[in-house]
mmCIF file of C-alpha atoms and ligand atoms in Angstrom:
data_model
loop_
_atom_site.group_PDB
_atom_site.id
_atom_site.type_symbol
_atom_site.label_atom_id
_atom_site.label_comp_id
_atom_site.label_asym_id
_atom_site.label_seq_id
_atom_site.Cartn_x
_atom_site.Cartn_y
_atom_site.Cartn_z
ATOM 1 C CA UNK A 215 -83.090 141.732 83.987
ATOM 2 C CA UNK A 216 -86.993 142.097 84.322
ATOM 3 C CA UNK A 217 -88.866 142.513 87.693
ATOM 4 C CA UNK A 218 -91.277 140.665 89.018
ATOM 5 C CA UNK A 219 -93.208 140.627 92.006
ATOM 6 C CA UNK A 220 -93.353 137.677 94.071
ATOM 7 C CA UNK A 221 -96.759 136.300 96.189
ATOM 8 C CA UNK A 222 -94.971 137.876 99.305
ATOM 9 C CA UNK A 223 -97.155 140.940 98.307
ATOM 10 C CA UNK A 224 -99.775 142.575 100.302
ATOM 11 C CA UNK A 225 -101.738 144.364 97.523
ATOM 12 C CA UNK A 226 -101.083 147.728 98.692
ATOM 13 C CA UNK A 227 -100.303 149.412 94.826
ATOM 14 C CA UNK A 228 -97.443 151.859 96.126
ATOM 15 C CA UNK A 229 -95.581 150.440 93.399
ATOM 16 C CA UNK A 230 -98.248 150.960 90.436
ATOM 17 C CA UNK A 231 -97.964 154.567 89.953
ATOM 18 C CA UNK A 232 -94.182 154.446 90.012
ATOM 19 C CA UNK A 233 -93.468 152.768 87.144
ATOM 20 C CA UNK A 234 -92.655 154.833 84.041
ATOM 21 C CA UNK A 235 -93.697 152.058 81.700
ATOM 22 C CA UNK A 236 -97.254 150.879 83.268
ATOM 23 C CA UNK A 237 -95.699 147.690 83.307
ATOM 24 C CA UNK A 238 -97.786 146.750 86.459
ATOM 25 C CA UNK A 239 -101.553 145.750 87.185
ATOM 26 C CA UNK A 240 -103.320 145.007 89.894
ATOM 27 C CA UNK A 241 -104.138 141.405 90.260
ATOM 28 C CA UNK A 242 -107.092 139.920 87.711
ATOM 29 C CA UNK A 243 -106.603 142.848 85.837
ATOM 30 C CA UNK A 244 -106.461 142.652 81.847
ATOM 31 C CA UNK A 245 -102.967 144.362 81.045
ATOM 32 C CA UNK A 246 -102.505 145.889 77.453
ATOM 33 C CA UNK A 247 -98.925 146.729 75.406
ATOM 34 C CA UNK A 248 -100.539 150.619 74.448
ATOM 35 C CA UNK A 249 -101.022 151.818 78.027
ATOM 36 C CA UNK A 250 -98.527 154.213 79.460
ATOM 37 C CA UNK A 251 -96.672 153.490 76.362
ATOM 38 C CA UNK A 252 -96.554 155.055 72.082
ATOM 39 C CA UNK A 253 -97.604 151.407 70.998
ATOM 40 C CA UNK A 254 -100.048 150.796 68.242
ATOM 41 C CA UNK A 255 -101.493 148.807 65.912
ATOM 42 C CA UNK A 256 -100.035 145.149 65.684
ATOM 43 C CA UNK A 257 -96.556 144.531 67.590
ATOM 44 C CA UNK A 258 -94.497 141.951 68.328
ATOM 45 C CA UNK A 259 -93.118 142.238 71.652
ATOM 46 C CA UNK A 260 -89.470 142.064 73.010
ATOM 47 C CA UNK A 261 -90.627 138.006 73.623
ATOM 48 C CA UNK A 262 -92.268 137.337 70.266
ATOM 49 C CA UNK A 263 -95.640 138.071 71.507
ATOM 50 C CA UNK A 264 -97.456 139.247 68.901
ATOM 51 C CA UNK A 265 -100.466 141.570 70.173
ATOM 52 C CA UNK A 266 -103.101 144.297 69.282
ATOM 53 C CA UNK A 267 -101.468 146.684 71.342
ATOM 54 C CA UNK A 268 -104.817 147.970 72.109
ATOM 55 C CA UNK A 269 -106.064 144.480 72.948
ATOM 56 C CA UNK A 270 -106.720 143.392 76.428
ATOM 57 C CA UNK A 271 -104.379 140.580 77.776
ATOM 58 C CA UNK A 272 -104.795 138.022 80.679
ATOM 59 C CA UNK A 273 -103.676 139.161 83.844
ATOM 60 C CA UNK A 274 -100.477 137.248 84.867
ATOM 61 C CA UNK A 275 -101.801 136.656 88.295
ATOM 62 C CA UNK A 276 -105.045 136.844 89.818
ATOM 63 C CA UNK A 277 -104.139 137.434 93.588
ATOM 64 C CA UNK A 278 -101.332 140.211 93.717
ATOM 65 C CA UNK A 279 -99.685 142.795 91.535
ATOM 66 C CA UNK A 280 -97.630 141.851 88.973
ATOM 67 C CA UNK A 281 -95.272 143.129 86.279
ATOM 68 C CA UNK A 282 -95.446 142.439 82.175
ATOM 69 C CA UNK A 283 -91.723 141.564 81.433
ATOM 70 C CA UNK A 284 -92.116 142.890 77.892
ATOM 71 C CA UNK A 285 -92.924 145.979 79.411
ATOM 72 C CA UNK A 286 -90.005 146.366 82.576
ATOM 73 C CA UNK A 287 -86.518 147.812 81.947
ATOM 74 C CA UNK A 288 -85.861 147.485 84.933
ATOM 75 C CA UNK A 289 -86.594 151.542 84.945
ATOM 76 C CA UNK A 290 -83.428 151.984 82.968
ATOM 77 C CA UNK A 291 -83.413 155.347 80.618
ATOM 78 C CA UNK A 292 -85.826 156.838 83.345
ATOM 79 C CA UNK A 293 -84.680 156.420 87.230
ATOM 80 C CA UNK A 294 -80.964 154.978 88.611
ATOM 81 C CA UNK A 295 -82.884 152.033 90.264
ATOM 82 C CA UNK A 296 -86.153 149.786 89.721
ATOM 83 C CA UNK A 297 -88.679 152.533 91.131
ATOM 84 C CA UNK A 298 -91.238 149.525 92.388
ATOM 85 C CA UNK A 299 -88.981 148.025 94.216
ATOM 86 C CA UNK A 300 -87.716 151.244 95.932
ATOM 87 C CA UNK A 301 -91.103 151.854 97.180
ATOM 88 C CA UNK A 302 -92.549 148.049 98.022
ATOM 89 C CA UNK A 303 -92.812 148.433 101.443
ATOM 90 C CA UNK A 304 -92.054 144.834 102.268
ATOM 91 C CA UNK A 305 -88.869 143.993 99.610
ATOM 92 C CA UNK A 306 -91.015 141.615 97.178
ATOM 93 C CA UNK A 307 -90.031 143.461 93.598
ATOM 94 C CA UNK A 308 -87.114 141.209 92.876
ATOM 95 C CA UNK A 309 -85.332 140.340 89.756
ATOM 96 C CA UNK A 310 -86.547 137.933 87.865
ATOM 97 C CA UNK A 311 -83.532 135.421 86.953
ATOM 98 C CA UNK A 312 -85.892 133.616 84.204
ATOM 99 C CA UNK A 313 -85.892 137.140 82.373
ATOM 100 C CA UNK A 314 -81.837 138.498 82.570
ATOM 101 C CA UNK A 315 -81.415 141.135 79.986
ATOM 102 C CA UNK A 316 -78.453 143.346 79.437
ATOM 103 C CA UNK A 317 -78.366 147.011 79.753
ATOM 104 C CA UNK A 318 -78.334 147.396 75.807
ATOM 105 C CA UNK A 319 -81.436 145.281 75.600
ATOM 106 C CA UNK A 320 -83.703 147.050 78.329
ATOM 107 C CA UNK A 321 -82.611 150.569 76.570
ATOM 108 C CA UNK A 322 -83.476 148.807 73.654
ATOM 109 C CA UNK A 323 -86.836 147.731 75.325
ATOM 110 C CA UNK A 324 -87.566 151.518 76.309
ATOM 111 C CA UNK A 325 -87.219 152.739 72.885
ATOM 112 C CA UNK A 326 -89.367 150.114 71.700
ATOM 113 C CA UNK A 327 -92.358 150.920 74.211
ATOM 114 C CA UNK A 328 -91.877 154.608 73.912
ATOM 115 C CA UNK A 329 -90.980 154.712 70.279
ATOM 116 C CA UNK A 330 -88.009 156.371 70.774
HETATM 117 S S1 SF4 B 1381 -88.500 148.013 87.474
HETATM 118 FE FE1 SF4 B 1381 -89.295 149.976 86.751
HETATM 119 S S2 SF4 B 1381 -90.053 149.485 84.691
HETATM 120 FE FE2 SF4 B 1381 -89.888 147.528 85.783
HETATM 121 S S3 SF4 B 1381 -91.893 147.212 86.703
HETATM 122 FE FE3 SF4 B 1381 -90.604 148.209 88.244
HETATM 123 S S4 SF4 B 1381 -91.103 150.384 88.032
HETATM 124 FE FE4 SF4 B 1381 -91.789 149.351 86.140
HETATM 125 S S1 SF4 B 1382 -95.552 147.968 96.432
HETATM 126 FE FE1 SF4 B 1382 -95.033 145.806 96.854
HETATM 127 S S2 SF4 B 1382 -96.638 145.090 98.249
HETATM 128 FE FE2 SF4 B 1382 -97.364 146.992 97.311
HETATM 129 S S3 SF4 B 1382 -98.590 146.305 95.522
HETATM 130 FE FE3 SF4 B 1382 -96.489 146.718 94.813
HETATM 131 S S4 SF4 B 1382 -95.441 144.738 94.914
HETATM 132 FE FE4 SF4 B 1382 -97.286 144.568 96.170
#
């Protein structure tokens, strides 16, 4: 399943760099499906969001980090374990039971983003 980051978070952005898909933003920031990933043009994402990939999206919160599901896989094809929650220094990257995905569909996911 996806990660997400719950409101227990202190805004400290350890877990930003980590991620191999730039699937998180700092709080109030726009997000976008091209960054850190080979996506172009007009895409329908894993959710049926269909986006610009170059287009700027609404953040999904405006007071912490948080994660795009359509862009987590959990780290899977890059790192044994979800990278931002190894580093979250106070155990709020948790998965997200509204978004359980198999293993097939978050390698699935990474090909997708990475156009593999
Ligand atoms: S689990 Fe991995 S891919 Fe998902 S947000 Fe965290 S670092 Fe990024
Ligand atoms: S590492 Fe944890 S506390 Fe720090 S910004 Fe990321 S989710 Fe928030």
């Amino acid at each position: 399943m996806a990660i997400k980051i719950t409101d227990e978070c202190i805004n400290c952005g350890a877990c930003e760099p980590e991620c191999p898909n730039n699937a998180i933003y700092e709080g109030a920031v726009d997000w976008k499906a091209s960054d850190g990933t080979s996506l172009q043009g007009t895409i329908t994402m894993p959710s049926g969001l269909t986006v610009d990939a170059d287009s700027a999206q609404e953040p999904v919160s405006d007071d912490v980090y948080f994660i795009v599901t359509d862009k987590c896989t959990e780290c899977k094809g890059f790192h044994e374990e979800p990278q931002c929650a190894a580093v979250c220094p106070v155990d709020c990257c948790v998965p997200d039971e509204d978004h359980v995905e198999s293993e097939e569909a978050l390698l699935s996911k990474k090909a997708f983003l990475h156009g593999e």
